[in-house]
Amino acid sequence: MLKGFEKESFSAEDGLQARYEVDAFHADYCAVLDENNIEQWPEFFTEDCFYRVTERENADLNLPVGLVYAEGRAMLQDRAVAIGRTQMFAPRNLLHFISNIRILAVGGGSITSVANYLLLQTLIEGPTTIHQAGRIYDKFIRSEGRLLIKERQAVYDTAIIANDLVYPI
Amino acid sequence: MLKGFEKESFSAEDGLQARYEVDAFHADYCAVLDENNIEQWPEFFTEDCFYRVTERENADLNLPVGLVYAEGRAMLQDRAVAIGRTQMFAPRNLLHFISNIRILAVGGGSITSVANYLLLQTLIEGPTTIHQAGRIYDKFIRSEGRLLIKERQAVYDTAIIANDLVYPI
Amino acid sequence: MLKGFEKESFSAEDGLQARYEVDAFHADYCAVLDENNIEQWPEFFTEDCFYRVTERENADLNLPVGLVYAEGRAMLQDRAVAIGRTQMFAPRNLLHFISNIRILAVGGGSITSVANYLLLQTLIEGPTTIHQAGRIYDKFIRSEGRLLIKERQAVYDTAIIANDLVYPI
């Protein structure tokens, strides 16, 4: 378990409501990525967000390193532009599956949660294969009636990840 | 995104309720298919339904073609009979996973939604593999207290699909 | 369909509430397994629980046999100890995905449900692959404000399962 993501207590009503909101957020977020609208991706984050993609082993040892590391929405925007260009060279379809959403804390306009993700990849004219799987640890805050990610740490189980595509999780 | 499946605005209460109903619908629908009760499959559709299974590339270009194309429940019934017979020749188990349900519109007794699907296949005495993955775009109407599909478009990412089994999505 | 797991009728409110509780239960349960906290696994079961993991073919024929068969929490505790030791010899990461939850019956402090599961495995420095997939049939009872499993039957589609690891579902 990642530090800062311990389960706290909250009412059943708050849990159900948060569960619904986080679920809808993930579905919208993944739809943007899966439809290749990567330029919209940074809009799901706060201005001062923290974003990290790291291997499970690093996360277990509380090592701060990661495959991807970004502080602030501006860095995500740079990243989105870079990925948008790289994509052209190796066309493929991606499909994110989010499952096992756990609400860990609710209160004061924020929600902490973790979920499992499975990222499938389909190369043009090829079969669909598992590209990556792991867990996403999130801290959301509510802003103008919708959730935004203040912190996301994607911790992947899959040790072998093709370097030609470090696509957002 | 498929035409006619744009996201509209609705209240949080309507969204939560619709999300629950669509989720329960998918689970019941998939259970019928996964238990090989294919003769019950057309019962999830309206009399005048539209059903299509097509490749992502076709959907993106708004091409009306598809791998499977059916208008009206009667055509689905014919199809169910045909598949029921074909199945005998190549025994396998199928398992549908529905995830990332997005409610796109709610109102006037109808719900529009999209979700990701993953269809796993297990040949007798073999491993479980990914058969197909994609998205299902649905328009439901409420009839006698339950939902029925008025329109389903299954858009698959997987370009390579064994022709010996075009099983329902 | 497994005997004793027929769909009964219940109100929409009860269904939604049960759906939320079962979903949260599965997420907590899987998190314990996926984080290798196997010693906590028996705590999700009642003292007099029944637990079985069996192949789909056996379940379809109503055969009582299974790959794993346990009566009572004490047997699960023994099993947890045994697995905890075995794990050391072949390090791997596991990730459970629960989907398509169907509430089958609600009432009198108990919930009956079925869901699909997908168990992914990642060997150290290897790719992520499908280890097993199937359905979990559960009977829960409420005890001190939380759900406990009174009966779980995991029915797997995957005929080929590595004998070196019969990890809990």
Coordinates of C-alpha atoms in Angstrom, one line a residue:
Chain A
M1 CA 0.0 0.0 0.0
L2 CA 1.2 3.4 -0.9
K3 CA 1.9 5.9 1.9
G4 CA -0.9 8.5 2.3
F5 CA -3.4 6.0 0.9
E6 CA -4.6 4.4 4.1
K7 CA -8.3 3.6 4.4
E8 CA -10.2 6.0 6.7
S9 CA -13.8 5.8 7.9
F10 CA -16.7 7.5 6.3
S11 CA -20.5 7.1 6.1
A12 CA -22.1 4.6 3.7
E13 CA -23.9 7.6 2.0
D14 CA -20.6 9.4 1.4
G15 CA -19.0 6.2 0.2
L16 CA -21.7 5.4 -2.3
Q17 CA -21.7 9.0 -3.7
A18 CA -17.9 9.1 -3.9
R19 CA -17.9 5.7 -5.6
Y20 CA -20.2 6.9 -8.2
E21 CA -18.3 10.1 -8.9
V22 CA -14.9 8.4 -9.1
D23 CA -16.3 5.8 -11.4
A24 CA -17.8 8.4 -13.7
F25 CA -14.5 10.3 -13.6
H26 CA -12.4 7.3 -14.6
A27 CA -14.8 6.5 -17.5
D28 CA -14.6 10.0 -18.9
Y29 CA -10.8 10.2 -18.4
C30 CA -10.2 6.8 -20.1
A31 CA -12.6 7.7 -23.0
V32 CA -10.5 10.8 -23.8
L33 CA -7.3 8.7 -23.9
D34 CA -8.9 5.8 -25.8
E35 CA -10.3 8.2 -28.4
N36 CA -6.8 9.7 -28.9
N37 CA -7.9 13.1 -27.7
I38 CA -4.7 13.3 -25.7
E39 CA -4.6 17.2 -25.9
Q40 CA -7.6 17.1 -23.5
W41 CA -5.8 14.8 -21.0
P42 CA -4.3 17.6 -18.8
E43 CA -7.7 19.1 -18.3
F44 CA -8.5 16.3 -15.8
F45 CA -5.7 17.6 -13.4
T46 CA -5.4 20.6 -11.1
E47 CA -2.9 23.3 -11.9
D48 CA -0.5 22.1 -9.1
C49 CA -1.0 18.4 -9.7
F50 CA 1.5 15.6 -9.1
Y51 CA 1.6 12.7 -11.5
R52 CA 3.8 9.6 -11.4
V53 CA 3.9 6.3 -13.2
T54 CA 6.2 3.8 -11.4
E55 CA 6.9 0.1 -11.1
R56 CA 5.4 -1.8 -8.2
E57 CA 8.8 -2.6 -6.8
N58 CA 9.7 1.1 -6.5
A59 CA 6.4 1.9 -4.9
D60 CA 6.8 -0.9 -2.3
L61 CA 10.2 0.4 -1.3
N62 CA 8.8 4.0 -1.2
L63 CA 11.4 5.1 -3.8
P64 CA 10.4 8.4 -5.4
V65 CA 11.7 7.4 -8.8
G66 CA 9.4 6.6 -11.7
L67 CA 9.1 6.0 -15.4
V68 CA 7.1 9.2 -15.7
Y69 CA 7.2 12.0 -13.2
A70 CA 5.4 15.4 -13.6
E71 CA 4.7 18.3 -11.3
G72 CA 2.0 20.7 -12.5
R73 CA -0.4 20.7 -15.4
A74 CA 2.0 22.5 -17.7
M75 CA 4.4 19.5 -17.6
L76 CA 1.4 17.2 -18.6
Q77 CA 0.6 19.6 -21.5
D78 CA 4.2 19.3 -22.8
R79 CA 3.9 15.5 -22.4
A80 CA 0.6 15.4 -24.3
V81 CA 2.1 17.3 -27.2
A82 CA 5.1 15.0 -27.3
I83 CA 2.9 11.8 -27.2
G84 CA 0.6 13.2 -29.8
R85 CA 3.5 13.4 -32.2
T86 CA 5.0 10.0 -31.3
Q87 CA 1.7 8.3 -31.8
M88 CA 1.8 9.0 -35.5
F89 CA 4.8 6.7 -36.0
A90 CA 3.2 3.6 -34.6
P91 CA -0.6 3.6 -35.0
R92 CA -2.4 1.5 -32.4
N93 CA -5.6 1.4 -30.5
L94 CA -5.6 1.5 -26.7
L95 CA -8.4 0.6 -24.3
H96 CA -8.3 1.2 -20.6
F97 CA -10.3 -1.0 -18.2
I98 CA -10.8 0.4 -14.7
S99 CA -12.0 -2.0 -12.0
N100 CA -12.1 -2.6 -8.2
I101 CA -12.5 1.0 -7.3
R102 CA -11.9 1.4 -3.5
I103 CA -12.8 4.7 -1.8
L104 CA -10.2 5.3 0.9
A105 CA -11.2 8.7 2.3
V106 CA -13.9 11.2 1.7
G107 CA -14.3 14.7 3.2
G108 CA -13.7 18.4 2.9
G109 CA -14.3 18.4 -0.9
S110 CA -11.7 15.7 -1.6
I111 CA -11.7 12.0 -2.3
T112 CA -8.9 9.5 -2.0
S113 CA -9.2 6.2 -4.0
V114 CA -7.4 3.4 -5.6
A115 CA -8.4 1.2 -8.5
N116 CA -7.0 -1.5 -10.8
Y117 CA -6.3 -0.8 -14.4
L118 CA -5.8 -2.9 -17.4
L119 CA -4.5 -1.3 -20.6
L120 CA -5.1 -3.3 -23.8
Q121 CA -3.3 -2.5 -27.0
T122 CA -4.2 -3.4 -30.5
L123 CA -1.7 -2.8 -33.3
I124 CA -3.2 -2.2 -36.7
E125 CA -4.2 -5.6 -38.2
G126 CA -3.0 -7.4 -35.0
P127 CA -4.5 -9.1 -32.1
T128 CA -5.5 -7.3 -28.8
T129 CA -2.9 -7.9 -26.1
I130 CA -2.3 -6.8 -22.5
H131 CA 0.0 -3.8 -22.6
Q132 CA 0.1 -3.0 -18.9
A133 CA -1.7 -3.6 -15.7
G134 CA -1.5 -2.1 -12.2
R135 CA -3.2 0.2 -9.8
I136 CA -4.0 3.9 -9.8
Y137 CA -3.8 5.8 -6.5
D138 CA -5.7 9.1 -6.7
K139 CA -6.4 12.2 -4.7
F140 CA -9.3 14.2 -6.2
I141 CA -10.5 17.6 -5.3
R142 CA -13.8 19.1 -6.3
S143 CA -13.6 22.2 -8.4
E144 CA -16.6 24.0 -10.0
G145 CA -18.8 20.9 -9.5
R146 CA -16.5 18.3 -11.0
L147 CA -13.5 16.3 -9.8
L148 CA -10.0 17.0 -10.7
I149 CA -6.9 14.9 -10.0
K150 CA -4.5 16.6 -7.5
E151 CA -2.3 13.5 -7.3
R152 CA -2.1 10.4 -9.3
Q153 CA 0.4 7.6 -8.8
A154 CA 0.0 4.8 -11.3
V155 CA 1.8 1.7 -10.0
Y156 CA 2.3 -1.0 -12.7
D157 CA 2.8 -4.7 -12.2
T158 CA 4.0 -5.2 -15.7
A159 CA 7.8 -4.9 -15.7
I160 CA 8.3 -5.1 -19.4
I161 CA 6.9 -2.0 -21.1
A162 CA 7.7 -1.1 -24.6
N163 CA 9.8 2.0 -24.5
D164 CA 8.4 3.3 -27.7
L165 CA 5.1 4.2 -26.0
V166 CA 4.8 5.4 -22.5
Y167 CA 1.2 6.3 -22.9
P168 CA -0.7 8.0 -20.1
I169 CA -2.5 6.0 -17.4
Chain B
M1 CA -16.9 9.0 -30.8
L2 CA -19.9 7.7 -32.6
K3 CA -22.5 10.1 -34.0
G4 CA -25.6 10.3 -31.8
F5 CA -23.6 9.4 -28.7
E6 CA -22.5 12.8 -27.5
K7 CA -22.6 13.5 -23.8
E8 CA -25.5 15.6 -22.6
S9 CA -26.2 17.1 -19.2
F10 CA -28.4 15.5 -16.6
S11 CA -28.7 15.6 -12.8
A12 CA -26.4 13.6 -10.5
E13 CA -29.4 11.6 -9.2
D14 CA -30.5 10.6 -12.7
G15 CA -26.9 9.7 -13.6
L16 CA -26.5 7.5 -10.5
Q17 CA -29.8 5.7 -11.1
A18 CA -29.1 5.2 -14.8
R19 CA -25.6 4.0 -14.1
Y20 CA -27.0 1.3 -11.7
E21 CA -29.7 0.2 -14.2
V22 CA -27.3 0.0 -17.2
D23 CA -24.7 -1.9 -15.1
A24 CA -27.4 -4.4 -14.0
F25 CA -28.6 -4.8 -17.6
H26 CA -25.1 -5.5 -18.9
A27 CA -24.5 -8.1 -16.2
D28 CA -27.7 -9.9 -16.9
Y29 CA -27.2 -9.7 -20.7
C30 CA -23.6 -11.1 -20.5
A31 CA -24.7 -13.8 -18.1
V32 CA -27.1 -15.1 -20.6
L33 CA -24.4 -15.2 -23.3
D34 CA -21.8 -16.6 -21.1
E35 CA -24.1 -19.4 -19.9
N36 CA -24.7 -20.3 -23.6
N37 CA -28.4 -19.4 -23.3
I38 CA -28.2 -17.7 -26.7
E39 CA -31.9 -18.3 -27.5
Q40 CA -32.7 -15.8 -24.7
W41 CA -30.4 -13.2 -26.2
P42 CA -33.0 -11.4 -28.5
E43 CA -35.2 -10.8 -25.5
F44 CA -32.9 -8.0 -24.4
F45 CA -33.9 -6.0 -27.5
T46 CA -36.9 -4.0 -28.7
E47 CA -39.0 -5.3 -31.6
D48 CA -37.6 -2.6 -33.9
C49 CA -34.0 -2.7 -32.6
F50 CA -30.9 -1.9 -34.6
Y51 CA -27.8 -4.0 -33.9
R52 CA -24.4 -3.7 -35.5
V53 CA -20.9 -5.0 -34.8
T54 CA -18.2 -3.2 -36.6
E55 CA -14.5 -2.4 -36.7
R56 CA -13.2 0.8 -35.1
E57 CA -11.9 2.1 -38.4
N58 CA -15.3 1.8 -40.0
A59 CA -17.0 3.5 -37.0
D60 CA -14.4 6.4 -37.1
L61 CA -15.1 7.0 -40.8
N62 CA -18.9 6.8 -40.2
L63 CA -19.1 3.9 -42.6
P64 CA -22.4 2.0 -42.2
V65 CA -20.9 -1.4 -42.9
G66 CA -20.2 -3.9 -40.3
L67 CA -19.3 -7.5 -39.6
V68 CA -22.8 -8.1 -38.3
Y69 CA -25.8 -6.0 -39.1
A70 CA -29.4 -6.6 -38.0
E71 CA -32.6 -4.7 -38.0
G72 CA -35.4 -5.9 -35.8
R73 CA -35.6 -8.7 -33.2
A74 CA -36.6 -11.3 -35.7
M75 CA -33.2 -11.0 -37.4
L76 CA -31.5 -11.5 -34.0
Q77 CA -33.6 -14.6 -33.4
D78 CA -32.5 -16.1 -36.7
R79 CA -28.9 -15.3 -35.8
A80 CA -29.3 -16.9 -32.3
V81 CA -30.5 -20.1 -33.9
A82 CA -27.6 -20.1 -36.4
I83 CA -25.1 -19.5 -33.6
G84 CA -26.6 -22.1 -31.4
R85 CA -26.0 -24.7 -34.1
T86 CA -22.5 -23.5 -35.0
Q87 CA -21.4 -23.7 -31.3
M88 CA -21.7 -27.4 -31.3
F89 CA -18.7 -27.8 -33.7
A90 CA -16.2 -25.9 -31.6
P91 CA -16.9 -26.0 -27.9
R92 CA -15.5 -23.1 -26.0
N93 CA -16.4 -21.0 -23.0
L94 CA -16.8 -17.2 -23.3
L95 CA -16.7 -14.6 -20.6
H96 CA -17.7 -11.0 -21.2
F97 CA -16.3 -8.2 -19.0
I98 CA -18.0 -4.8 -19.1
S99 CA -16.2 -1.8 -17.6
N100 CA -16.0 2.0 -17.8
I101 CA -19.8 2.5 -18.2
R102 CA -20.4 6.1 -19.2
I103 CA -24.0 7.5 -19.1
L104 CA -24.2 9.9 -22.0
A105 CA -27.9 11.0 -21.8
V106 CA -30.9 10.3 -19.6
G107 CA -34.5 11.4 -20.1
G108 CA -37.9 10.6 -21.4
G109 CA -37.7 6.9 -20.5
S110 CA -34.5 6.4 -22.4
I111 CA -30.8 6.1 -21.5
T112 CA -27.8 6.5 -23.9
S113 CA -24.5 5.0 -22.7
V114 CA -21.2 3.6 -23.8
A115 CA -19.0 1.0 -22.1
N116 CA -15.8 -1.0 -22.7
Y117 CA -16.0 -4.7 -23.2
L118 CA -13.5 -7.5 -23.1
L119 CA -14.5 -10.9 -24.4
L120 CA -12.4 -13.8 -23.2
Q121 CA -12.4 -17.2 -24.8
T122 CA -11.4 -20.5 -23.4
L123 CA -11.1 -23.5 -25.7
I124 CA -11.7 -26.8 -24.1
E125 CA -8.4 -27.8 -22.3
G126 CA -6.8 -24.6 -23.4
P127 CA -5.7 -21.4 -21.8
T128 CA -8.0 -18.3 -21.5
T129 CA -7.2 -15.7 -24.2
I130 CA -8.4 -12.3 -25.3
H131 CA -10.9 -12.9 -28.1
Q132 CA -12.1 -9.4 -28.7
A133 CA -12.2 -6.0 -27.1
G134 CA -13.9 -2.7 -27.9
R135 CA -16.8 -0.5 -26.9
I136 CA -20.6 -0.9 -26.9
Y137 CA -22.7 2.1 -27.7
D138 CA -26.3 1.7 -26.5
K139 CA -29.6 3.4 -26.6
F140 CA -32.0 1.8 -24.1
I141 CA -35.7 2.4 -23.6
R142 CA -37.7 1.5 -20.6
S143 CA -40.5 -1.1 -21.2
E144 CA -42.6 -2.6 -18.5
G145 CA -40.2 -1.6 -15.8
R146 CA -37.0 -3.0 -17.4
L147 CA -34.5 -1.7 -20.0
L148 CA -34.5 -3.0 -23.6
I149 CA -31.9 -2.2 -26.2
K150 CA -33.2 -0.1 -29.0
E151 CA -29.8 0.4 -30.6
R152 CA -26.5 -1.3 -30.0
Q153 CA -23.3 -0.7 -31.9
A154 CA -20.4 -2.8 -30.8
V155 CA -17.2 -1.2 -32.1
Y156 CA -14.2 -3.6 -31.8
D157 CA -10.5 -2.7 -31.6
T158 CA -9.5 -6.2 -32.4
A159 CA -8.9 -6.4 -36.1
I160 CA -8.2 -10.1 -36.2
I161 CA -11.4 -12.0 -35.3
A162 CA -11.7 -15.7 -36.0
N163 CA -14.4 -16.1 -38.7
D164 CA -15.6 -19.3 -37.3
L165 CA -17.3 -17.6 -34.4
V166 CA -18.9 -14.2 -34.6
Y167 CA -20.5 -14.5 -31.2
P168 CA -22.8 -11.8 -29.9
I169 CA -21.5 -8.8 -28.1
Chain C
M1 CA -26.0 -21.5 -13.4
L2 CA -25.2 -22.9 -10.0
K3 CA -27.9 -24.4 -7.9
G4 CA -29.0 -22.1 -5.1
F5 CA -28.0 -19.0 -7.1
E6 CA -31.2 -18.3 -9.0
K7 CA -32.3 -14.7 -9.4
E8 CA -35.0 -13.6 -7.0
S9 CA -37.0 -10.4 -7.0
F10 CA -36.1 -7.4 -4.8
S11 CA -36.7 -3.7 -4.8
A12 CA -34.5 -1.3 -6.9
E13 CA -33.4 0.4 -3.6
D14 CA -32.3 -2.8 -2.1
G15 CA -30.6 -3.8 -5.3
L16 CA -28.6 -0.6 -5.6
Q17 CA -27.5 -0.7 -1.9
A18 CA -26.5 -4.4 -2.2
R19 CA -24.6 -3.7 -5.4
Y20 CA -22.6 -1.0 -3.7
E21 CA -21.8 -3.1 -0.7
V22 CA -20.8 -6.2 -2.7
D23 CA -18.7 -4.1 -5.0
A24 CA -16.8 -2.5 -2.0
F25 CA -16.4 -6.0 -0.5
H26 CA -14.8 -7.4 -3.6
A27 CA -12.5 -4.4 -3.9
D28 CA -11.3 -4.8 -0.3
Y29 CA -11.0 -8.5 -0.6
C30 CA -8.9 -8.4 -3.8
A31 CA -6.7 -5.6 -2.4
V32 CA -5.7 -7.9 0.5
L33 CA -4.8 -10.7 -1.9
D34 CA -3.1 -8.5 -4.5
E35 CA -1.0 -6.9 -1.7
N36 CA 0.1 -10.3 -0.6
N37 CA -1.5 -9.9 2.8
I38 CA -2.8 -13.5 2.6
E39 CA -2.8 -13.9 6.4
Q40 CA -5.8 -11.5 6.4
W41 CA -7.7 -13.4 3.8
P42 CA -9.7 -15.7 6.1
E43 CA -11.1 -12.6 7.9
F44 CA -13.5 -12.1 5.0
F45 CA -15.3 -15.4 5.8
T46 CA -17.7 -16.5 8.5
E47 CA -16.5 -19.1 11.0
D48 CA -18.7 -21.8 9.4
C49 CA -17.9 -20.8 5.8
F50 CA -17.8 -23.0 2.7
Y51 CA -15.3 -22.3 0.0
R52 CA -14.7 -24.1 -3.2
V53 CA -12.7 -23.5 -6.4
T54 CA -13.9 -25.7 -9.2
E55 CA -13.8 -26.1 -13.0
R56 CA -16.8 -25.0 -15.0
E57 CA -17.5 -28.4 -16.3
N58 CA -17.8 -29.8 -12.7
A59 CA -20.1 -27.0 -11.7
D60 CA -22.3 -27.5 -14.8
L61 CA -22.7 -31.2 -13.9
N62 CA -23.3 -30.3 -10.2
L63 CA -20.3 -32.4 -9.2
P64 CA -19.2 -31.6 -5.6
V65 CA -15.5 -32.0 -6.4
G66 CA -13.1 -29.1 -6.8
L67 CA -9.5 -28.0 -7.1
V68 CA -9.8 -26.4 -3.6
Y69 CA -12.4 -27.3 -1.0
A70 CA -12.6 -25.9 2.5
E71 CA -15.2 -26.0 5.3
G72 CA -14.8 -23.4 8.0
R73 CA -12.4 -20.5 8.5
A74 CA -9.8 -22.7 10.2
M75 CA -9.2 -24.6 7.0
L76 CA -8.7 -21.3 5.2
Q77 CA -6.2 -20.2 7.8
D78 CA -4.2 -23.4 7.3
R79 CA -4.3 -22.7 3.6
A80 CA -3.2 -19.1 4.0
V81 CA -0.2 -20.2 5.9
A82 CA 0.7 -22.8 3.3
I83 CA 0.4 -20.4 0.4
G84 CA 2.4 -17.7 2.3
R85 CA 5.3 -20.1 2.4
T86 CA 4.9 -21.4 -1.2
Q87 CA 4.9 -17.8 -2.5
M88 CA 8.5 -17.4 -1.5
F89 CA 9.7 -19.8 -4.1
A90 CA 8.2 -18.1 -7.2
P91 CA 7.8 -14.4 -6.8
R92 CA 5.0 -12.9 -8.8
N93 CA 2.4 -10.2 -8.7
L94 CA -1.2 -10.9 -8.9
L95 CA -4.1 -8.6 -9.8
H96 CA -7.7 -9.5 -9.5
F97 CA -10.3 -7.7 -11.7
I98 CA -14.0 -8.1 -10.6
S99 CA -16.7 -7.2 -13.1
N100 CA -20.3 -7.8 -14.0
I101 CA -21.6 -8.0 -10.5
R102 CA -25.1 -9.4 -10.4
I103 CA -27.2 -9.2 -7.3
L104 CA -29.3 -12.4 -7.2
A105 CA -31.1 -12.1 -3.9
V106 CA -31.3 -9.6 -1.0
G107 CA -33.0 -10.0 2.4
G108 CA -32.8 -11.0 6.0
G109 CA -29.3 -9.6 6.4
S110 CA -28.0 -11.7 3.5
I111 CA -27.0 -11.0 -0.1
T112 CA -26.5 -13.6 -2.9
S113 CA -24.5 -12.5 -5.9
V114 CA -22.3 -13.6 -8.8
A115 CA -19.5 -11.8 -10.6
N116 CA -16.9 -12.4 -13.2
Y117 CA -13.2 -12.4 -12.2
L118 CA -10.0 -12.1 -14.2
L119 CA -6.8 -12.9 -12.4
L120 CA -3.7 -11.5 -14.0
Q121 CA -0.2 -12.7 -13.2
T122 CA 3.1 -11.0 -13.6
L123 CA 6.3 -13.0 -13.1
I124 CA 9.3 -10.9 -12.0
E125 CA 10.7 -9.2 -15.1
G126 CA 8.1 -10.8 -17.3
P127 CA 4.9 -9.7 -19.1
T128 CA 1.5 -9.6 -17.6
T129 CA -0.6 -12.6 -18.6
I130 CA -4.1 -14.1 -17.9
H131 CA -3.7 -16.6 -15.2
Q132 CA -7.3 -17.5 -14.7
A133 CA -10.8 -16.3 -15.4
G134 CA -14.3 -17.4 -14.3
R135 CA -17.2 -16.5 -12.0
I136 CA -17.5 -16.2 -8.2
Y137 CA -20.8 -17.2 -6.7
D138 CA -21.2 -15.7 -3.2
K139 CA -23.6 -15.8 -0.2
F140 CA -22.8 -12.9 2.2
I141 CA -24.2 -12.3 5.6
R142 CA -24.0 -9.1 7.5
S143 CA -22.1 -9.2 10.8
E144 CA -21.3 -6.2 12.9
G145 CA -22.0 -3.8 10.1
R146 CA -19.9 -5.5 7.4
L147 CA -20.4 -8.3 5.0
L148 CA -18.7 -11.7 5.4
I149 CA -18.7 -14.6 3.0
K150 CA -20.7 -17.6 4.2
E151 CA -20.3 -19.4 0.9
R152 CA -18.0 -18.8 -2.1
Q153 CA -17.8 -21.0 -5.2
A154 CA -15.3 -19.8 -7.7
V155 CA -15.9 -21.5 -11.0
Y156 CA -13.1 -21.1 -13.5
D157 CA -13.2 -21.3 -17.3
T158 CA -9.5 -21.7 -17.6
A159 CA -8.8 -25.4 -17.7
I160 CA -5.0 -25.1 -17.6
I161 CA -3.9 -23.8 -14.3
A162 CA -0.3 -24.0 -13.2
N163 CA -0.3 -26.4 -10.3
D164 CA 2.5 -24.6 -8.6
L165 CA 0.2 -21.9 -7.5
V166 CA -3.4 -22.4 -6.5
Y167 CA -3.8 -18.9 -5.3
P168 CA -7.1 -17.8 -3.6
I169 CA -9.9 -16.3 -5.7

